[in-house]
Amino acid sequence: MSELHPDLARVILSEEEIQERVKELAAQISADYADAERIYLIGILKGAFIFLADLCRHLTIPHIVDFMSVSSYGRSGAVSGAVRLMLDLREPIRDEHVIIVEDIVDTGHTLDYINHTLQGREPTSMRTCALLEKKRESLEVPVDYLGFTIPDFWVVGYGLDYADTHRTLPFVAELKPEAYQ
Ligand code: IMP
């Protein structure tokens, strides 16, 4: 195996582990929505695009893919946690079965915001799917389809970035604290 980038402490999820779990999630979703006419997968940019690309190609049910983008403020600060919509969906989702697809749930503010925003558009049903969730105090945002729970440190790879770097690694790795502090 080639050497890890010096900014990375260790691989926490290998490519094989991730691919295996993504297949399981897709199988679960396909089974749960077997009777639906179709589902609407909403990927949250940029982090979810690789996860969503793999997930949707393992689905065995009809589906539509769309994207939203949000920006967060004060994510790690005690005060804010405000989220702002940067890019909206192209089509209405009224009367659709919606699954929001996130890369990682940290404080939960992003998923909570998107959940509330989309609930108001009257989908038939709405669930959430995230590849990762950090083990920490966060908002009570239910994640219906969860890949892995990880410790509370900054991770990169498989769509996740640090200042737009390391995003396209096939595995998920811990970023060394000195690389971002
Ligand atoms: P939350 O609103 O605090 O749950 O943050 C969710 C968003 O923050 C994710 O969609 C990611 O874009 C970003 N994020 C949180 N933790 C990490 C991390 O460890 N690596 C990369 N991005 C992260």
PDB file of C-alpha atoms and ligand atoms in Angstrom:
ATOM      1  CA  MET A   1       0.000   0.000   0.000  1.00  0.00           C
ATOM      2  CA  SER A   2       1.294   3.468  -0.812  1.00  0.00           C
ATOM      3  CA  GLU A   3       2.291   5.769   2.046  1.00  0.00           C
ATOM      4  CA  LEU A   4      -0.273   7.965   3.764  1.00  0.00           C
ATOM      5  CA  HIS A   5      -0.116  11.697   3.126  1.00  0.00           C
ATOM      6  CA  PRO A   6       1.835  13.359   5.988  1.00  0.00           C
ATOM      7  CA  ASP A   7      -1.286  15.307   7.083  1.00  0.00           C
ATOM      8  CA  LEU A   8      -3.109  12.053   7.809  1.00  0.00           C
ATOM      9  CA  ALA A   9      -2.811  10.181  11.105  1.00  0.00           C
ATOM     10  CA  ARG A  10      -4.399   6.861  10.107  1.00  0.00           C
ATOM     11  CA  VAL A  11      -7.006   5.224   7.953  1.00  0.00           C
ATOM     12  CA  ILE A  12     -10.150   4.675   9.985  1.00  0.00           C
ATOM     13  CA  LEU A  13     -12.339   3.091   7.286  1.00  0.00           C
ATOM     14  CA  SER A  14     -10.798   1.202   4.397  1.00  0.00           C
ATOM     15  CA  GLU A  15     -12.121   1.327   0.854  1.00  0.00           C
ATOM     16  CA  GLU A  16     -13.362  -2.271   1.214  1.00  0.00           C
ATOM     17  CA  GLU A  17     -15.217  -1.563   4.477  1.00  0.00           C
ATOM     18  CA  ILE A  18     -16.892   1.490   2.986  1.00  0.00           C
ATOM     19  CA  GLN A  19     -17.920  -0.257  -0.229  1.00  0.00           C
ATOM     20  CA  GLU A  20     -19.327  -3.196   1.717  1.00  0.00           C
ATOM     21  CA  ARG A  21     -21.399  -0.928   3.965  1.00  0.00           C
ATOM     22  CA  VAL A  22     -22.646   1.211   1.064  1.00  0.00           C
ATOM     23  CA  LYS A  23     -23.927  -1.950  -0.635  1.00  0.00           C
ATOM     24  CA  GLU A  24     -25.716  -2.957   2.573  1.00  0.00           C
ATOM     25  CA  LEU A  25     -27.344   0.467   2.895  1.00  0.00           C
ATOM     26  CA  ALA A  26     -28.479   0.355  -0.738  1.00  0.00           C
ATOM     27  CA  ALA A  27     -29.937  -3.123  -0.214  1.00  0.00           C
ATOM     28  CA  GLN A  28     -31.797  -1.909   2.878  1.00  0.00           C
ATOM     29  CA  ILE A  29     -33.190   1.141   1.077  1.00  0.00           C
ATOM     30  CA  SER A  30     -34.164  -0.958  -1.960  1.00  0.00           C
ATOM     31  CA  ALA A  31     -36.051  -3.378   0.295  1.00  0.00           C
ATOM     32  CA  ASP A  32     -37.758  -0.635   2.319  1.00  0.00           C
ATOM     33  CA  TYR A  33     -39.016   1.145  -0.799  1.00  0.00           C
ATOM     34  CA  ALA A  34     -39.727  -1.928  -2.909  1.00  0.00           C
ATOM     35  CA  ASP A  35     -43.379  -0.893  -3.256  1.00  0.00           C
ATOM     36  CA  ALA A  36     -42.728   2.785  -4.021  1.00  0.00           C
ATOM     37  CA  GLU A  37     -43.034   4.064  -7.570  1.00  0.00           C
ATOM     38  CA  ARG A  38     -39.697   5.840  -7.107  1.00  0.00           C
ATOM     39  CA  ILE A  39     -37.586   7.639  -4.529  1.00  0.00           C
ATOM     40  CA  TYR A  40     -35.901  11.032  -4.533  1.00  0.00           C
ATOM     41  CA  LEU A  41     -32.309  11.067  -3.296  1.00  0.00           C
ATOM     42  CA  ILE A  42     -31.091  14.505  -2.250  1.00  0.00           C
ATOM     43  CA  GLY A  43     -27.335  14.767  -1.880  1.00  0.00           C
ATOM     44  CA  ILE A  44     -25.848  17.567   0.205  1.00  0.00           C
ATOM     45  CA  LEU A  45     -22.908  19.118  -1.649  1.00  0.00           C
ATOM     46  CA  LYS A  46     -20.103  18.886  -1.740  1.00  0.00           C
ATOM     47  CA  GLY A  47     -19.310  16.154   0.761  1.00  0.00           C
ATOM     48  CA  ALA A  48     -21.993  13.628  -0.190  1.00  0.00           C
ATOM     49  CA  PHE A  49     -21.378  13.398  -3.921  1.00  0.00           C
ATOM     50  CA  ILE A  50     -19.085  10.362  -3.862  1.00  0.00           C
ATOM     51  CA  PHE A  51     -21.162   8.466  -1.306  1.00  0.00           C
ATOM     52  CA  LEU A  52     -24.346   9.244  -3.231  1.00  0.00           C
ATOM     53  CA  ALA A  53     -22.786   8.195  -6.546  1.00  0.00           C
ATOM     54  CA  ASP A  54     -21.894   4.777  -5.131  1.00  0.00           C
ATOM     55  CA  LEU A  55     -25.114   4.385  -3.156  1.00  0.00           C
ATOM     56  CA  CYS A  56     -27.477   5.107  -6.038  1.00  0.00           C
ATOM     57  CA  ARG A  57     -25.666   2.717  -8.393  1.00  0.00           C
ATOM     58  CA  HIS A  58     -26.394  -0.160  -6.007  1.00  0.00           C
ATOM     59  CA  LEU A  59     -30.112   0.639  -5.715  1.00  0.00           C
ATOM     60  CA  THR A  60     -32.452  -1.777  -7.429  1.00  0.00           C
ATOM     61  CA  ILE A  61     -35.471   0.556  -7.354  1.00  0.00           C
ATOM     62  CA  PRO A  62     -36.314   3.575  -9.542  1.00  0.00           C
ATOM     63  CA  HIS A  63     -34.792   6.797  -8.216  1.00  0.00           C
ATOM     64  CA  ILE A  64     -34.094  10.419  -9.043  1.00  0.00           C
ATOM     65  CA  VAL A  65     -30.958  12.241  -7.855  1.00  0.00           C
ATOM     66  CA  ASP A  66     -30.845  15.927  -6.996  1.00  0.00           C
ATOM     67  CA  PHE A  67     -28.557  18.124  -4.910  1.00  0.00           C
ATOM     68  CA  MET A  68     -28.645  20.933  -2.379  1.00  0.00           C
ATOM     69  CA  SER A  69     -25.832  22.981  -0.962  1.00  0.00           C
ATOM     70  CA  VAL A  70     -25.706  24.793   2.359  1.00  0.00           C
ATOM     71  CA  SER A  71     -23.083  26.731   4.233  1.00  0.00           C
ATOM     72  CA  SER A  72     -22.645  26.597   7.978  1.00  0.00           C
ATOM     73  CA  TYR A  73     -21.504  29.234  10.408  1.00  0.00           C
ATOM     74  CA  GLY A  74     -20.009  28.721  13.843  1.00  0.00           C
ATOM     75  CA  ARG A  75     -20.095  24.952  13.446  1.00  0.00           C
ATOM     76  CA  SER A  76     -17.704  24.358  16.298  1.00  0.00           C
ATOM     77  CA  GLY A  77     -18.471  27.576  18.159  1.00  0.00           C
ATOM     78  CA  ALA A  78     -20.856  27.737  21.068  1.00  0.00           C
ATOM     79  CA  VAL A  79     -22.968  30.547  19.667  1.00  0.00           C
ATOM     80  CA  SER A  80     -24.272  30.159  16.182  1.00  0.00           C
ATOM     81  CA  GLY A  81     -24.674  26.924  14.270  1.00  0.00           C
ATOM     82  CA  ALA A  82     -26.712  28.837  11.673  1.00  0.00           C
ATOM     83  CA  VAL A  83     -27.069  27.233   8.268  1.00  0.00           C
ATOM     84  CA  ARG A  84     -27.759  29.053   5.003  1.00  0.00           C
ATOM     85  CA  LEU A  85     -29.150  27.623   1.772  1.00  0.00           C
ATOM     86  CA  MET A  86     -26.718  28.130  -1.140  1.00  0.00           C
ATOM     87  CA  LEU A  87     -28.199  25.900  -3.845  1.00  0.00           C
ATOM     88  CA  ASP A  88     -31.735  24.594  -3.975  1.00  0.00           C
ATOM     89  CA  LEU A  89     -33.365  21.611  -5.679  1.00  0.00           C
ATOM     90  CA  ARG A  90     -34.332  21.884  -9.324  1.00  0.00           C
ATOM     91  CA  GLU A  91     -37.803  20.374  -8.929  1.00  0.00           C
ATOM     92  CA  PRO A  92     -40.551  20.275  -6.299  1.00  0.00           C
ATOM     93  CA  ILE A  93     -40.607  17.184  -4.060  1.00  0.00           C
ATOM     94  CA  ARG A  94     -44.277  17.282  -3.197  1.00  0.00           C
ATOM     95  CA  ASP A  95     -45.770  13.762  -3.017  1.00  0.00           C
ATOM     96  CA  GLU A  96     -42.338  12.167  -3.414  1.00  0.00           C
ATOM     97  CA  HIS A  97     -40.509   9.716  -1.140  1.00  0.00           C
ATOM     98  CA  VAL A  98     -37.408  11.667  -0.167  1.00  0.00           C
ATOM     99  CA  ILE A  99     -34.108  10.516   1.324  1.00  0.00           C
ATOM    100  CA  ILE A 100     -31.605  13.198   2.322  1.00  0.00           C
ATOM    101  CA  VAL A 101     -28.056  11.930   1.799  1.00  0.00           C
ATOM    102  CA  GLU A 102     -25.314  13.514   3.957  1.00  0.00           C
ATOM    103  CA  ASP A 103     -21.626  12.704   4.226  1.00  0.00           C
ATOM    104  CA  ILE A 104     -21.303  13.204   7.984  1.00  0.00           C
ATOM    105  CA  VAL A 105     -23.422  14.358  10.905  1.00  0.00           C
ATOM    106  CA  ASP A 106     -21.364  16.357  13.376  1.00  0.00           C
ATOM    107  CA  THR A 107     -23.437  18.837  15.431  1.00  0.00           C
ATOM    108  CA  GLY A 108     -26.537  17.881  13.449  1.00  0.00           C
ATOM    109  CA  HIS A 109     -27.337  21.500  12.500  1.00  0.00           C
ATOM    110  CA  THR A 110     -27.032  20.902   8.756  1.00  0.00           C
ATOM    111  CA  LEU A 111     -29.294  17.874   8.675  1.00  0.00           C
ATOM    112  CA  ASP A 112     -31.768  19.519  11.035  1.00  0.00           C
ATOM    113  CA  TYR A 113     -31.971  22.602   8.813  1.00  0.00           C
ATOM    114  CA  ILE A 114     -32.456  20.585   5.627  1.00  0.00           C
ATOM    115  CA  ASN A 115     -34.979  18.344   7.323  1.00  0.00           C
ATOM    116  CA  HIS A 116     -37.087  21.308   8.367  1.00  0.00           C
ATOM    117  CA  THR A 117     -36.732  23.078   5.037  1.00  0.00           C
ATOM    118  CA  LEU A 118     -37.833  20.061   3.030  1.00  0.00           C
ATOM    119  CA  GLN A 119     -40.635  18.981   5.390  1.00  0.00           C
ATOM    120  CA  GLY A 120     -42.418  22.196   4.455  1.00  0.00           C
ATOM    121  CA  ARG A 121     -42.537  21.080   0.811  1.00  0.00           C
ATOM    122  CA  GLU A 122     -44.908  18.238   1.616  1.00  0.00           C
ATOM    123  CA  PRO A 123     -43.098  15.107   0.493  1.00  0.00           C
ATOM    124  CA  THR A 124     -45.000  11.849   0.970  1.00  0.00           C
ATOM    125  CA  SER A 125     -42.225  10.643   3.277  1.00  0.00           C
ATOM    126  CA  MET A 126     -38.790  11.800   4.291  1.00  0.00           C
ATOM    127  CA  ARG A 127     -35.841   9.895   5.725  1.00  0.00           C
ATOM    128  CA  THR A 128     -32.179  10.611   6.257  1.00  0.00           C
ATOM    129  CA  CYS A 129     -29.061   8.719   5.278  1.00  0.00           C
ATOM    130  CA  ALA A 130     -25.507   9.542   6.366  1.00  0.00           C
ATOM    131  CA  LEU A 131     -22.271   7.710   5.782  1.00  0.00           C
ATOM    132  CA  LEU A 132     -20.815   8.846   9.111  1.00  0.00           C
ATOM    133  CA  GLU A 133     -21.967  10.181  12.437  1.00  0.00           C
ATOM    134  CA  LYS A 134     -19.610  11.544  15.069  1.00  0.00           C
ATOM    135  CA  LYS A 135     -19.902  10.225  18.575  1.00  0.00           C
ATOM    136  CA  ARG A 136     -20.607  13.427  20.457  1.00  0.00           C
ATOM    137  CA  GLU A 137     -23.323  15.620  21.871  1.00  0.00           C
ATOM    138  CA  SER A 138     -25.374  16.710  18.887  1.00  0.00           C
ATOM    139  CA  LEU A 139     -28.901  17.703  18.002  1.00  0.00           C
ATOM    140  CA  GLU A 140     -31.478  14.970  18.067  1.00  0.00           C
ATOM    141  CA  VAL A 141     -31.609  14.435  14.333  1.00  0.00           C
ATOM    142  CA  PRO A 142     -32.666  10.921  13.456  1.00  0.00           C
ATOM    143  CA  VAL A 143     -30.447   9.191  10.903  1.00  0.00           C
ATOM    144  CA  ASP A 144     -32.499   6.376   9.390  1.00  0.00           C
ATOM    145  CA  TYR A 145     -29.693   4.852   7.325  1.00  0.00           C
ATOM    146  CA  LEU A 146     -26.279   5.211   8.950  1.00  0.00           C
ATOM    147  CA  GLY A 147     -22.993   3.837   7.637  1.00  0.00           C
ATOM    148  CA  PHE A 148     -20.664   4.158  10.614  1.00  0.00           C
ATOM    149  CA  THR A 149     -20.280   5.936  13.937  1.00  0.00           C
ATOM    150  CA  ILE A 150     -16.793   7.394  14.370  1.00  0.00           C
ATOM    151  CA  PRO A 151     -14.915   9.216  17.159  1.00  0.00           C
ATOM    152  CA  ASP A 152     -15.061  12.999  17.310  1.00  0.00           C
ATOM    153  CA  PHE A 153     -12.126  14.119  15.201  1.00  0.00           C
ATOM    154  CA  TRP A 154     -11.746  15.620  11.736  1.00  0.00           C
ATOM    155  CA  VAL A 155     -11.853  13.048   8.947  1.00  0.00           C
ATOM    156  CA  VAL A 156     -11.208  13.315   5.224  1.00  0.00           C
ATOM    157  CA  GLY A 157     -11.628  11.166   2.140  1.00  0.00           C
ATOM    158  CA  TYR A 158     -14.548   9.525   0.322  1.00  0.00           C
ATOM    159  CA  GLY A 159     -16.066  12.974  -0.313  1.00  0.00           C
ATOM    160  CA  LEU A 160     -15.047  14.588   2.964  1.00  0.00           C
ATOM    161  CA  ASP A 161     -12.490  17.360   2.803  1.00  0.00           C
ATOM    162  CA  TYR A 162     -10.375  19.728   4.765  1.00  0.00           C
ATOM    163  CA  ALA A 163     -10.307  23.090   2.900  1.00  0.00           C
ATOM    164  CA  ASP A 164     -11.105  21.152  -0.295  1.00  0.00           C
ATOM    165  CA  THR A 165      -8.165  18.770   0.066  1.00  0.00           C
ATOM    166  CA  HIS A 166      -8.094  14.966   0.421  1.00  0.00           C
ATOM    167  CA  ARG A 167     -11.689  14.713  -0.852  1.00  0.00           C
ATOM    168  CA  THR A 168     -11.141  12.008  -3.446  1.00  0.00           C
ATOM    169  CA  LEU A 169      -9.256   9.490  -1.334  1.00  0.00           C
ATOM    170  CA  PRO A 170     -11.040   6.108  -1.572  1.00  0.00           C
ATOM    171  CA  PHE A 171     -10.830   5.611   2.211  1.00  0.00           C
ATOM    172  CA  VAL A 172     -11.679   7.736   5.281  1.00  0.00           C
ATOM    173  CA  ALA A 173      -8.724   8.929   7.323  1.00  0.00           C
ATOM    174  CA  GLU A 174      -8.153  10.987  10.458  1.00  0.00           C
ATOM    175  CA  LEU A 175      -6.543  14.343   9.793  1.00  0.00           C
ATOM    176  CA  LYS A 176      -3.680  15.122  12.148  1.00  0.00           C
ATOM    177  CA  PRO A 177      -4.745  17.939  14.511  1.00  0.00           C
ATOM    178  CA  GLU A 178      -1.604  19.912  13.595  1.00  0.00           C
ATOM    179  CA  ALA A 179      -2.802  19.961   9.974  1.00  0.00           C
ATOM    180  CA  TYR A 180      -5.808  22.142  10.850  1.00  0.00           C
ATOM    181  CA  GLN A 181      -4.995  23.856  14.137  1.00  0.00           C
TER     182      GLN A 181
HETATM  183  P1  IMP B   1     -22.998  19.631  11.234  1.00  0.00           P
HETATM  184  O1  IMP B   1     -23.969  20.645  10.738  1.00  0.00           O
HETATM  185  O2  IMP B   1     -22.196  20.101  12.395  1.00  0.00           O
HETATM  186  O3  IMP B   1     -23.651  18.281  11.504  1.00  0.00           O
HETATM  187  O4  IMP B   1     -21.918  19.455  10.125  1.00  0.00           O
HETATM  188  C1  IMP B   1     -22.132  18.728   8.993  1.00  0.00           C
HETATM  189  C2  IMP B   1     -21.216  19.166   7.879  1.00  0.00           C
HETATM  190  O5  IMP B   1     -19.941  19.600   8.360  1.00  0.00           O
HETATM  191  C3  IMP B   1     -20.923  17.982   6.995  1.00  0.00           C
HETATM  192  O6  IMP B   1     -21.854  17.927   5.949  1.00  0.00           O
HETATM  193  C4  IMP B   1     -19.530  18.266   6.515  1.00  0.00           C
HETATM  194  O7  IMP B   1     -19.586  19.082   5.369  1.00  0.00           O
HETATM  195  C5  IMP B   1     -18.884  19.051   7.618  1.00  0.00           C
HETATM  196  N1  IMP B   1     -18.074  18.211   8.505  1.00  0.00           N
HETATM  197  C6  IMP B   1     -18.290  17.939   9.807  1.00  0.00           C
HETATM  198  N2  IMP B   1     -17.327  17.151  10.312  1.00  0.00           N
HETATM  199  C7  IMP B   1     -16.479  16.898   9.302  1.00  0.00           C
HETATM  200  C8  IMP B   1     -15.249  16.124   9.205  1.00  0.00           C
HETATM  201  O8  IMP B   1     -14.769  15.479  10.152  1.00  0.00           O
HETATM  202  N3  IMP B   1     -14.666  16.115   7.974  1.00  0.00           N
HETATM  203  C9  IMP B   1     -15.159  16.790   6.904  1.00  0.00           C
HETATM  204  N4  IMP B   1     -16.288  17.505   6.961  1.00  0.00           N
HETATM  205  C10 IMP B   1     -16.953  17.569   8.147  1.00  0.00           C
END
